[in-house]
Amino acid sequence: MSDQIPEIAALAVSLLLFAVLWWLKKAKGVDFGVRTIVAAALGIAVGLAFPGHYTYVAVFGTVYSNVISALVVPLLAFSIVSSITNLGDSVRLKAIGLKTVFFLVLNTAIASVITLAAGIVTNIGAGMDYELATNYEAAEVPTLVETVVGLFPKNLVSQWADGQIVPLVVFAIIVAVAYNAIAADRAEEVAPFKRVVDAGNIVLGKVVSLVISFTPYAVLSLVARAVSRASVTELLPLLGVLALVYALCIVQSFVVHGGLVALVGHVSPKRFFKAIWPAATVAFTSQSSVGTVPVTVRSLTERLGIDGDIASFGAGLGANLGMPGCAGIWPTLLAVFTIHVLGLSYTPQQYLVLIVLAVVVSIGTVGVPGTATITATALFTAAGLPVEAIVLLAPISSIADMARTATNVIGAAAATTIVAATEGQIGEAAEVAVSGAAVEA
């Protein structure tokens, strides 16, 4: 029973702080974004005060993440089908799809180049004394044929459970295109289907708003868990690497993504980041790109005024493709770190090949759960580096994943925003949404 006292105390303190967050909203009218930042700070305090005791506190964040994840597939299914059937133009959909894929992959390529440059300049890993693991089991990397087959729907239930969003998006697009093909001639017969889809889209949108309103409480819970379970003795030797990961994620998120949004999309970076802040926060704390999709879609449509079909398609596809944090920064940095630790001599040409491989494997592992590990394994295998070296940065992987996931989501949102802007699909409602008239989420 004595072992449970710190757990119960941590829970009691967290509940008290939940009450403070609720008071800030109801009595003081504090903005959603500000309360989320406050929640993160309070979570850090709880984690530091109760190291290793997060079992009960983490329940709130886990439940929140699970519910958000459960909403991803039905939300995307209804949203994409509803939007495309309203659109009725598969030609435009093709243009949107190609643009979205291009900018998602571009994000990964830029992230890999920046990471490689930073890793070489800082000489990260040089002089560190590490022994490679002897019992490491490499993650299974799918073949090219398996990857292509996996892009298409097979068993929607199992693919939903595995977090494979791309096949589900493809299925929704097929259904929507089929509806458009027969709607003109048999409008009366298919009208009930359309009404159900549109109604479902509206209802699920409201469900997402309700769930997202609990974000500050979930943030406190998830941050407390992350801080509480961190091992200082394991982290100390790798703090420099962790700092570099966060610095790279910040540069990629704010400089690269913000710059692309401004230069290509002609959208104010300030407006973009203000709109996407809730999604970035949820991604950072939940460490789930897929689980953040509903929040990303909501932020893009209600706070930026982006067309619904573009937002749903871009956010959904970006959860599995072109992830600059997990598929660009992490595997490239891990590769450079390993090269320096092992004292390998790499030529500029070999480094260039490393970048190309990073981009290729990021595309080749689309739709596969556990992207950071899978892409790292694929990159190491293709580059001829010892796969067991991936375990070297395992102690900081979880903490780094918070920044990686946020970078992924911001990158997907940036690509979607650019596509919407170039297609003229950022509506007038955007200014109203950003000014605060949109729902709090």
GROMACS .gro file of C-alpha atoms in nm:
model
  441
    1MET     CA    1   0.000   0.000   0.000
    2SER     CA    2   0.291   0.235   0.077
    3ASP     CA    3   0.399   0.208  -0.289
    4GLN     CA    4   0.063   0.348  -0.394
    5ILE     CA    5   0.084   0.662  -0.180
    6PRO     CA    6   0.300   0.860  -0.428
    7GLU     CA    7   0.072   0.746  -0.714
    8ILE     CA    8  -0.238   0.863  -0.527
    9ALA     CA    9  -0.068   1.188  -0.428
   10ALA     CA   10   0.027   1.257  -0.790
   11LEU     CA   11  -0.333   1.191  -0.893
   12ALA     CA   12  -0.470   1.420  -0.622
   13VAL     CA   13  -0.237   1.704  -0.723
   14SER     CA   14  -0.328   1.656  -1.089
   15LEU     CA   15  -0.701   1.670  -1.012
   16LEU     CA   16  -0.645   1.992  -0.819
   17LEU     CA   17  -0.459   2.139  -1.116
   18PHE     CA   18  -0.741   2.025  -1.347
   19ALA     CA   19  -0.970   2.237  -1.133
   20VAL     CA   20  -0.734   2.533  -1.178
   21LEU     CA   21  -0.744   2.490  -1.557
   22TRP     CA   22  -1.124   2.473  -1.549
   23TRP     CA   23  -1.134   2.790  -1.333
   24LEU     CA   24  -0.908   2.973  -1.578
   25LYS     CA   25  -1.157   2.898  -1.853
   26LYS     CA   26  -1.485   2.959  -1.673
   27ALA     CA   27  -1.396   3.242  -1.435
   28LYS     CA   28  -1.119   3.420  -1.624
   29GLY     CA   29  -1.200   3.334  -1.985
   30VAL     CA   30  -0.836   3.244  -2.057
   31ASP     CA   31  -0.772   3.150  -2.421
   32PHE     CA   32  -0.748   2.783  -2.519
   33GLY     CA   33  -0.389   2.817  -2.639
   34VAL     CA   34  -0.275   2.990  -2.321
   35ARG     CA   35  -0.440   2.726  -2.103
   36THR     CA   36  -0.267   2.456  -2.305
   37ILE     CA   37   0.073   2.617  -2.241
   38VAL     CA   38  -0.010   2.650  -1.871
   39ALA     CA   39  -0.115   2.283  -1.868
   40ALA     CA   40   0.220   2.180  -2.019
   41ALA     CA   41   0.408   2.375  -1.750
   42LEU     CA   42   0.194   2.220  -1.476
   43GLY     CA   43   0.254   1.875  -1.626
   44ILE     CA   44   0.631   1.929  -1.607
   45ALA     CA   45   0.595   2.028  -1.242
   46VAL     CA   46   0.391   1.717  -1.159
   47GLY     CA   47   0.639   1.493  -1.343
   48LEU     CA   48   0.935   1.641  -1.155
   49ALA     CA   49   0.756   1.624  -0.820
   50PHE     CA   50   0.660   1.256  -0.861
   51PRO     CA   51   0.935   1.081  -1.061
   52GLY     CA   52   0.835   0.730  -1.164
   53HIS     CA   53   0.480   0.769  -1.033
   54TYR     CA   54   0.254   0.842  -1.330
   55THR     CA   55   0.025   0.536  -1.353
   56TYR     CA   56  -0.295   0.708  -1.242
   57VAL     CA   57  -0.212   1.051  -1.382
   58ALA     CA   58  -0.143   0.908  -1.728
   59VAL     CA   59  -0.492   0.756  -1.750
   60PHE     CA   60  -0.650   1.088  -1.854
   61GLY     CA   61  -0.405   1.145  -2.137
   62THR     CA   62  -0.425   0.784  -2.253
   63VAL     CA   63  -0.804   0.791  -2.268
   64TYR     CA   64  -0.794   1.121  -2.457
   65SER     CA   65  -0.543   0.986  -2.710
   66ASN     CA   66  -0.744   0.667  -2.756
   67VAL     CA   67  -1.069   0.854  -2.818
   68ILE     CA   68  -0.901   1.092  -3.065
   69SER     CA   69  -0.746   0.795  -3.247
   70ALA     CA   70  -1.084   0.622  -3.263
   71LEU     CA   71  -1.232   0.927  -3.435
   72VAL     CA   72  -0.970   0.945  -3.711
   73VAL     CA   73  -1.111   0.689  -3.954
   74PRO     CA   74  -1.484   0.772  -3.932
   75LEU     CA   75  -1.407   1.145  -3.944
   76LEU     CA   76  -1.189   1.112  -4.254
   77ALA     CA   77  -1.431   0.871  -4.421
   78PHE     CA   78  -1.732   1.099  -4.382
   79SER     CA   79  -1.535   1.418  -4.442
   80ILE     CA   80  -1.361   1.303  -4.762
   81VAL     CA   81  -1.671   1.143  -4.912
   82SER     CA   82  -1.885   1.446  -4.824
   83SER     CA   83  -1.634   1.695  -4.960
   84ILE     CA   84  -1.561   1.514  -5.287
   85THR     CA   85  -1.928   1.446  -5.357
   86ASN     CA   86  -1.991   1.817  -5.306
   87LEU     CA   87  -1.702   1.890  -5.539
   88GLY     CA   88  -1.801   1.653  -5.814
   89ASP     CA   89  -1.474   1.708  -6.004
   90SER     CA   90  -1.217   1.428  -6.006
   91VAL     CA   91  -0.981   1.634  -6.226
   92ARG     CA   92  -0.925   1.888  -5.951
   93LEU     CA   93  -0.884   1.606  -5.700
   94LYS     CA   94  -0.600   1.467  -5.911
   95ALA     CA   95  -0.421   1.804  -5.910
   96ILE     CA   96  -0.470   1.839  -5.536
   97GLY     CA   97  -0.335   1.488  -5.476
   98LEU     CA   98  -0.020   1.539  -5.681
   99LYS     CA   99   0.055   1.876  -5.521
  100THR     CA  100   0.001   1.736  -5.172
  101VAL     CA  101   0.236   1.442  -5.227
  102PHE     CA  102   0.501   1.673  -5.378
  103PHE     CA  103   0.508   1.914  -5.084
  104LEU     CA  104   0.496   1.634  -4.825
  105VAL     CA  105   0.798   1.465  -4.985
  106LEU     CA  106   0.972   1.803  -5.024
  107ASN     CA  107   0.940   1.856  -4.648
  108THR     CA  108   1.120   1.527  -4.582
  109ALA     CA  109   1.397   1.605  -4.831
  110ILE     CA  110   1.465   1.948  -4.678
  111ALA     CA  111   1.459   1.801  -4.326
  112SER     CA  112   1.716   1.537  -4.427
  113VAL     CA  113   1.950   1.793  -4.586
  114ILE     CA  114   1.937   2.027  -4.286
  115THR     CA  115   1.991   1.737  -4.045
  116LEU     CA  116   2.288   1.606  -4.240
  117ALA     CA  117   2.450   1.951  -4.244
  118ALA     CA  118   2.391   2.002  -3.871
  119GLY     CA  119   2.520   1.655  -3.786
  120ILE     CA  120   2.841   1.706  -3.983
  121VAL     CA  121   2.904   2.059  -3.852
  122THR     CA  122   2.851   1.958  -3.487
  123ASN     CA  123   3.038   1.628  -3.540
  124ILE     CA  124   2.762   1.466  -3.338
  125GLY     CA  125   2.858   1.132  -3.182
  126ALA     CA  126   3.233   1.169  -3.236
  127GLY     CA  127   3.440   1.054  -2.937
  128MET     CA  128   3.149   0.878  -2.765
  129ASP     CA  129   3.225   0.528  -2.641
  130TYR     CA  130   2.933   0.299  -2.723
  131GLU     CA  131   2.906  -0.074  -2.773
  132LEU     CA  132   2.661  -0.199  -3.033
  133ALA     CA  133   2.378  -0.416  -2.911
  134THR     CA  134   2.419  -0.787  -2.974
  135ASN     CA  135   2.056  -0.887  -2.918
  136TYR     CA  136   1.887  -0.617  -3.124
  137GLU     CA  137   1.607  -0.736  -3.351
  138ALA     CA  138   1.571  -0.519  -3.659
  139ALA     CA  139   1.227  -0.396  -3.754
  140GLU     CA  140   1.084  -0.567  -4.060
  141VAL     CA  141   1.094  -0.341  -4.364
  142PRO     CA  142   0.832  -0.407  -4.633
  143THR     CA  143   0.942  -0.471  -4.991
  144LEU     CA  144   0.850  -0.234  -5.274
  145VAL     CA  145   0.573  -0.467  -5.389
  146GLU     CA  146   0.435  -0.497  -5.034
  147THR     CA  147   0.441  -0.120  -4.998
  148VAL     CA  148   0.250  -0.060  -5.322
  149VAL     CA  149  -0.008  -0.326  -5.233
  150GLY     CA  150  -0.041  -0.179  -4.884
  151LEU     CA  151  -0.148   0.157  -5.023
  152PHE     CA  152  -0.483   0.009  -5.124
  153PRO     CA  153  -0.769  -0.114  -4.906
  154LYS     CA  154  -0.770  -0.479  -4.809
  155ASN     CA  155  -0.927  -0.524  -4.466
  156LEU     CA  156  -1.053  -0.186  -4.347
  157VAL     CA  157  -1.095  -0.304  -3.988
  158SER     CA  158  -0.739  -0.435  -3.950
  159GLN     CA  159  -0.592  -0.137  -4.137
  160TRP     CA  160  -0.787   0.097  -3.909
  161ALA     CA  161  -0.647  -0.088  -3.605
  162ASP     CA  162  -0.291  -0.065  -3.743
  163GLY     CA  163  -0.317   0.308  -3.806
  164GLN     CA  164  -0.279   0.269  -4.183
  165ILE     CA  165  -0.459   0.582  -4.300
  166VAL     CA  166  -0.365   0.583  -4.670
  167PRO     CA  167  -0.571   0.273  -4.769
  168LEU     CA  168  -0.871   0.417  -4.587
  169VAL     CA  169  -0.833   0.752  -4.764
  170VAL     CA  170  -0.810   0.568  -5.097
  171PHE     CA  171  -1.128   0.375  -5.014
  172ALA     CA  172  -1.316   0.695  -4.929
  173ILE     CA  173  -1.200   0.854  -5.254
  174ILE     CA  174  -1.317   0.550  -5.455
  175VAL     CA  175  -1.661   0.565  -5.291
  176ALA     CA  176  -1.690   0.940  -5.352
  177VAL     CA  177  -1.581   0.915  -5.716
  178ALA     CA  178  -1.829   0.630  -5.771
  179TYR     CA  179  -2.107   0.846  -5.626
  180ASN     CA  180  -2.017   1.136  -5.854
  181ALA     CA  181  -2.022   0.904  -6.155
  182ILE     CA  182  -2.385   0.801  -6.101
  183ALA     CA  183  -2.530   1.102  -5.916
  184ALA     CA  184  -2.625   1.290  -6.233
  185ASP     CA  185  -2.836   1.006  -6.376
  186ARG     CA  186  -2.969   0.849  -6.055
  187ALA     CA  187  -2.980   1.144  -5.816
  188GLU     CA  188  -3.304   1.039  -5.648
  189GLU     CA  189  -3.187   0.687  -5.571
  190VAL     CA  190  -2.852   0.790  -5.418
  191ALA     CA  191  -2.982   1.098  -5.236
  192PRO     CA  192  -3.031   0.908  -4.905
  193PHE     CA  193  -2.666   0.802  -4.912
  194LYS     CA  194  -2.558   1.162  -4.960
  195ARG     CA  195  -2.779   1.283  -4.674
  196VAL     CA  196  -2.636   1.019  -4.438
  197VAL     CA  197  -2.277   1.112  -4.530
  198ASP     CA  198  -2.335   1.486  -4.489
  199ALA     CA  199  -2.518   1.436  -4.158
  200GLY     CA  200  -2.242   1.205  -4.033
  201ASN     CA  201  -1.981   1.464  -4.125
  202ILE     CA  202  -2.161   1.731  -3.924
  203VAL     CA  203  -2.214   1.508  -3.619
  204LEU     CA  204  -1.855   1.382  -3.614
  205GLY     CA  205  -1.732   1.739  -3.646
  206LYS     CA  206  -1.922   1.825  -3.328
  207VAL     CA  207  -1.785   1.515  -3.153
  208VAL     CA  208  -1.431   1.622  -3.239
  209SER     CA  209  -1.496   1.972  -3.101
  210LEU     CA  210  -1.620   1.827  -2.772
  211VAL     CA  211  -1.322   1.594  -2.736
  212ILE     CA  212  -1.068   1.862  -2.825
  213SER     CA  213  -1.207   2.090  -2.556
  214PHE     CA  214  -1.041   1.851  -2.305
  215THR     CA  215  -0.696   1.905  -2.460
  216PRO     CA  216  -0.543   2.111  -2.173
  217TYR     CA  217  -0.623   1.837  -1.920
  218ALA     CA  218  -0.480   1.570  -2.150
  219VAL     CA  219  -0.167   1.780  -2.207
  220LEU     CA  220  -0.104   1.806  -1.832
  221SER     CA  221  -0.146   1.428  -1.799
  222LEU     CA  222   0.074   1.334  -2.096
  223VAL     CA  223   0.354   1.578  -2.015
  224ALA     CA  224   0.357   1.462  -1.652
  225ARG     CA  225   0.393   1.103  -1.771
  226ALA     CA  226   0.677   1.187  -2.011
  227VAL     CA  227   0.874   1.381  -1.749
  228SER     CA  228   0.804   1.135  -1.468
  229ARG     CA  229   0.928   0.828  -1.653
  230ALA     CA  230   1.245   0.987  -1.796
  231SER     CA  231   1.568   0.841  -1.657
  232VAL     CA  232   1.822   1.114  -1.585
  233THR     CA  233   2.118   0.873  -1.579
  234GLU     CA  234   2.033   0.748  -1.929
  235LEU     CA  235   1.959   1.094  -2.067
  236LEU     CA  236   2.268   1.283  -1.947
  237PRO     CA  237   2.519   1.145  -2.201
  238LEU     CA  238   2.275   1.211  -2.483
  239LEU     CA  239   2.146   1.556  -2.382
  240GLY     CA  240   2.350   1.717  -2.660
  241VAL     CA  241   2.189   1.489  -2.920
  242LEU     CA  242   1.843   1.555  -2.775
  243ALA     CA  243   1.905   1.930  -2.785
  244LEU     CA  244   2.010   1.902  -3.151
  245VAL     CA  245   1.694   1.704  -3.235
  246TYR     CA  246   1.475   1.973  -3.081
  247ALA     CA  247   1.672   2.249  -3.251
  248LEU     CA  248   1.632   2.076  -3.588
  249CYS     CA  249   1.259   2.025  -3.530
  250ILE     CA  250   1.219   2.392  -3.442
  251VAL     CA  251   1.408   2.504  -3.753
  252GLN     CA  252   1.210   2.265  -3.974
  253SER     CA  253   0.875   2.363  -3.822
  254PHE     CA  254   0.912   2.739  -3.802
  255VAL     CA  255   1.176   2.833  -4.059
  256VAL     CA  256   1.120   2.575  -4.334
  257HIS     CA  257   0.747   2.516  -4.303
  258GLY     CA  258   0.675   2.875  -4.215
  259GLY     CA  259   0.893   2.992  -4.504
  260LEU     CA  260   0.722   2.763  -4.756
  261VAL     CA  261   0.378   2.875  -4.639
  262ALA     CA  262   0.481   3.239  -4.685
  263LEU     CA  263   0.680   3.211  -5.009
  264VAL     CA  264   0.474   2.952  -5.198
  265GLY     CA  265   0.132   2.981  -5.037
  266HIS     CA  266   0.149   3.357  -4.972
  267VAL     CA  267  -0.009   3.298  -4.631
  268SER     CA  268   0.113   3.481  -4.322
  269PRO     CA  269   0.323   3.245  -4.108
  270LYS     CA  270   0.181   3.412  -3.797
  271ARG     CA  271  -0.171   3.336  -3.914
  272PHE     CA  272  -0.074   2.980  -4.002
  273PHE     CA  273   0.094   2.896  -3.671
  274LYS     CA  274  -0.183   3.060  -3.470
  275ALA     CA  275  -0.434   2.841  -3.651
  276ILE     CA  276  -0.241   2.516  -3.628
  277TRP     CA  277  -0.129   2.557  -3.266
  278PRO     CA  278  -0.393   2.321  -3.114
  279ALA     CA  279  -0.292   2.039  -3.351
  280ALA     CA  280   0.079   2.091  -3.284
  281THR     CA  281   0.016   2.080  -2.910
  282VAL     CA  282  -0.185   1.759  -2.928
  283ALA     CA  283   0.081   1.603  -3.152
  284PHE     CA  284   0.361   1.701  -2.914
  285THR     CA  285   0.192   1.554  -2.608
  286SER     CA  286   0.020   1.249  -2.760
  287GLN     CA  287   0.314   1.151  -2.987
  288SER     CA  288   0.066   1.033  -3.250
  289SER     CA  289   0.046   1.183  -3.598
  290VAL     CA  290  -0.252   0.965  -3.682
  291GLY     CA  291  -0.430   1.048  -3.357
  292THR     CA  292  -0.388   1.419  -3.425
  293VAL     CA  293  -0.556   1.410  -3.767
  294PRO     CA  294  -0.902   1.518  -3.641
  295VAL     CA  295  -0.748   1.818  -3.462
  296THR     CA  296  -0.542   1.908  -3.769
  297VAL     CA  297  -0.844   1.895  -3.997
  298ARG     CA  298  -1.046   2.104  -3.753
  299SER     CA  299  -0.769   2.363  -3.722
  300LEU     CA  300  -0.725   2.391  -4.099
  301THR     CA  301  -1.094   2.422  -4.180
  302GLU     CA  302  -1.221   2.634  -3.892
  303ARG     CA  303  -0.917   2.842  -3.805
  304LEU     CA  304  -0.770   2.885  -4.154
  305GLY     CA  305  -1.086   2.846  -4.362
  306ILE     CA  306  -0.934   2.579  -4.587
  307ASP     CA  307  -1.167   2.377  -4.808
  308GLY     CA  308  -1.278   2.057  -4.632
  309ASP     CA  309  -1.172   1.803  -4.893
  310ILE     CA  310  -0.821   1.950  -4.917
  311ALA     CA  311  -0.786   1.961  -4.538
  312SER     CA  312  -0.902   1.603  -4.490
  313PHE     CA  313  -0.692   1.467  -4.774
  314GLY     CA  314  -0.375   1.656  -4.679
  315ALA     CA  315  -0.393   1.589  -4.305
  316GLY     CA  316  -0.480   1.222  -4.355
  317LEU     CA  317  -0.208   1.158  -4.611
  318GLY     CA  318   0.044   1.361  -4.409
  319ALA     CA  319  -0.003   1.125  -4.114
  320ASN     CA  320   0.170   0.851  -4.314
  321LEU     CA  321   0.370   1.021  -4.590
  322GLY     CA  322   0.641   1.287  -4.594
  323MET     CA  323   0.691   1.303  -4.219
  324PRO     CA  324   0.994   1.533  -4.178
  325GLY     CA  325   1.041   1.452  -3.810
  326CYS     CA  326   1.018   1.072  -3.814
  327ALA     CA  327   1.129   1.006  -4.172
  328GLY     CA  328   1.367   1.296  -4.230
  329ILE     CA  329   1.533   1.428  -3.914
  330TRP     CA  330   1.549   1.117  -3.694
  331PRO     CA  331   1.687   0.849  -3.930
  332THR     CA  332   1.934   1.091  -4.089
  333LEU     CA  333   2.064   1.214  -3.754
  334LEU     CA  334   2.085   0.857  -3.627
  335ALA     CA  335   2.286   0.761  -3.936
  336VAL     CA  336   2.532   1.053  -3.899
  337PHE     CA  337   2.561   0.982  -3.525
  338THR     CA  338   2.645   0.617  -3.598
  339ILE     CA  339   2.897   0.710  -3.868
  340HIS     CA  340   3.081   0.935  -3.621
  341VAL     CA  341   3.061   0.690  -3.329
  342LEU     CA  342   3.208   0.411  -3.541
  343GLY     CA  343   3.466   0.645  -3.694
  344LEU     CA  344   3.359   0.567  -4.051
  345SER     CA  345   3.491   0.779  -4.337
  346TYR     CA  346   3.213   0.912  -4.558
  347THR     CA  347   3.266   1.108  -4.881
  348PRO     CA  348   3.035   1.390  -4.999
  349GLN     CA  349   2.897   1.152  -5.260
  350GLN     CA  350   2.810   0.896  -4.993
  351TYR     CA  351   2.636   1.161  -4.786
  352LEU     CA  352   2.437   1.264  -5.093
  353VAL     CA  353   2.333   0.902  -5.144
  354LEU     CA  354   2.229   0.897  -4.775
  355ILE     CA  355   1.990   1.189  -4.838
  356VAL     CA  356   1.843   1.025  -5.146
  357LEU     CA  357   1.794   0.700  -4.956
  358ALA     CA  358   1.625   0.884  -4.667
  359VAL     CA  359   1.369   1.037  -4.905
  360VAL     CA  360   1.314   0.709  -5.089
  361VAL     CA  361   1.261   0.500  -4.777
  362SER     CA  362   1.024   0.765  -4.637
  363ILE     CA  363   0.804   0.703  -4.939
  364GLY     CA  364   0.862   0.328  -4.933
  365THR     CA  365   0.743   0.289  -4.573
  366VAL     CA  366   0.423   0.493  -4.613
  367GLY     CA  367   0.133   0.347  -4.416
  368VAL     CA  368   0.357   0.135  -4.193
  369PRO     CA  369   0.310   0.180  -3.813
  370GLY     CA  370   0.620   0.278  -3.613
  371THR     CA  371   0.757   0.504  -3.885
  372ALA     CA  372   1.066   0.634  -3.703
  373THR     CA  373   1.201   0.284  -3.636
  374ILE     CA  374   1.099   0.148  -3.974
  375THR     CA  375   1.256   0.434  -4.172
  376ALA     CA  376   1.574   0.417  -3.964
  377THR     CA  377   1.599   0.041  -4.023
  378ALA     CA  378   1.536   0.081  -4.396
  379LEU     CA  379   1.790   0.363  -4.424
  380PHE     CA  380   2.059   0.172  -4.233
  381THR     CA  381   1.998  -0.140  -4.442
  382ALA     CA  382   2.014   0.053  -4.770
  383ALA     CA  383   2.324   0.248  -4.662
  384GLY     CA  384   2.504  -0.058  -4.529
  385LEU     CA  385   2.519   0.070  -4.170
  386PRO     CA  386   2.487  -0.175  -3.877
  387VAL     CA  387   2.116  -0.193  -3.796
  388GLU     CA  388   2.187  -0.275  -3.430
  389ALA     CA  389   2.325   0.079  -3.392
  390ILE     CA  390   1.967   0.212  -3.397
  391VAL     CA  391   1.941   0.121  -3.030
  392LEU     CA  392   2.215   0.375  -2.941
  393LEU     CA  393   1.967   0.662  -2.922
  394ALA     CA  394   1.685   0.456  -2.770
  395PRO     CA  395   1.708   0.633  -2.429
  396ILE     CA  396   1.604   0.966  -2.581
  397SER     CA  397   1.374   0.835  -2.854
  398SER     CA  398   1.052   0.882  -2.658
  399ILE     CA  399   1.130   1.242  -2.559
  400ALA     CA  400   1.255   1.317  -2.911
  401ASP     CA  401   0.934   1.168  -3.050
  402MET     CA  402   0.735   1.453  -2.899
  403ALA     CA  403   0.919   1.706  -3.115
  404ARG     CA  404   0.927   1.469  -3.413
  405THR     CA  405   0.551   1.419  -3.409
  406ALA     CA  406   0.477   1.791  -3.377
  407THR     CA  407   0.709   1.854  -3.672
  408ASN     CA  408   0.526   1.589  -3.875
  409VAL     CA  409   0.187   1.745  -3.809
  410ILE     CA  410   0.304   2.101  -3.876
  411GLY     CA  411   0.461   1.977  -4.200
  412ALA     CA  412   0.137   1.810  -4.312
  413ALA     CA  413  -0.057   2.123  -4.223
  414ALA     CA  414   0.192   2.342  -4.412
  415ALA     CA  415   0.171   2.125  -4.725
  416THR     CA  416  -0.209   2.129  -4.705
  417THR     CA  417  -0.216   2.506  -4.659
  418ILE     CA  418   0.012   2.559  -4.961
  419VAL     CA  419  -0.205   2.333  -5.178
  420ALA     CA  420  -0.523   2.509  -5.065
  421ALA     CA  421  -0.369   2.852  -5.127
  422THR     CA  422  -0.247   2.763  -5.476
  423GLU     CA  423  -0.591   2.620  -5.555
  424GLY     CA  424  -0.766   2.931  -5.422
  425GLN     CA  425  -0.942   2.731  -5.150
  426ILE     CA  426  -0.872   2.941  -4.841
  427GLY     CA  427  -1.204   3.113  -4.781
  428GLU     CA  428  -1.300   3.445  -4.630
  429ALA     CA  429  -1.405   3.266  -4.312
  430ALA     CA  430  -1.037   3.222  -4.230
  431GLU     CA  431  -0.998   3.574  -4.097
  432VAL     CA  432  -1.298   3.528  -3.870
  433ALA     CA  433  -1.172   3.194  -3.747
  434VAL     CA  434  -0.826   3.321  -3.666
  435SER     CA  435  -0.963   3.621  -3.482
  436GLY     CA  436  -1.131   3.387  -3.237
  437ALA     CA  437  -1.486   3.353  -3.363
  438ALA     CA  438  -1.436   2.983  -3.441
  439VAL     CA  439  -1.497   2.710  -3.188
  440GLU     CA  440  -1.240   2.699  -2.915
  441ALA     CA  441  -1.072   2.384  -3.042
   0.00000   0.00000   0.00000
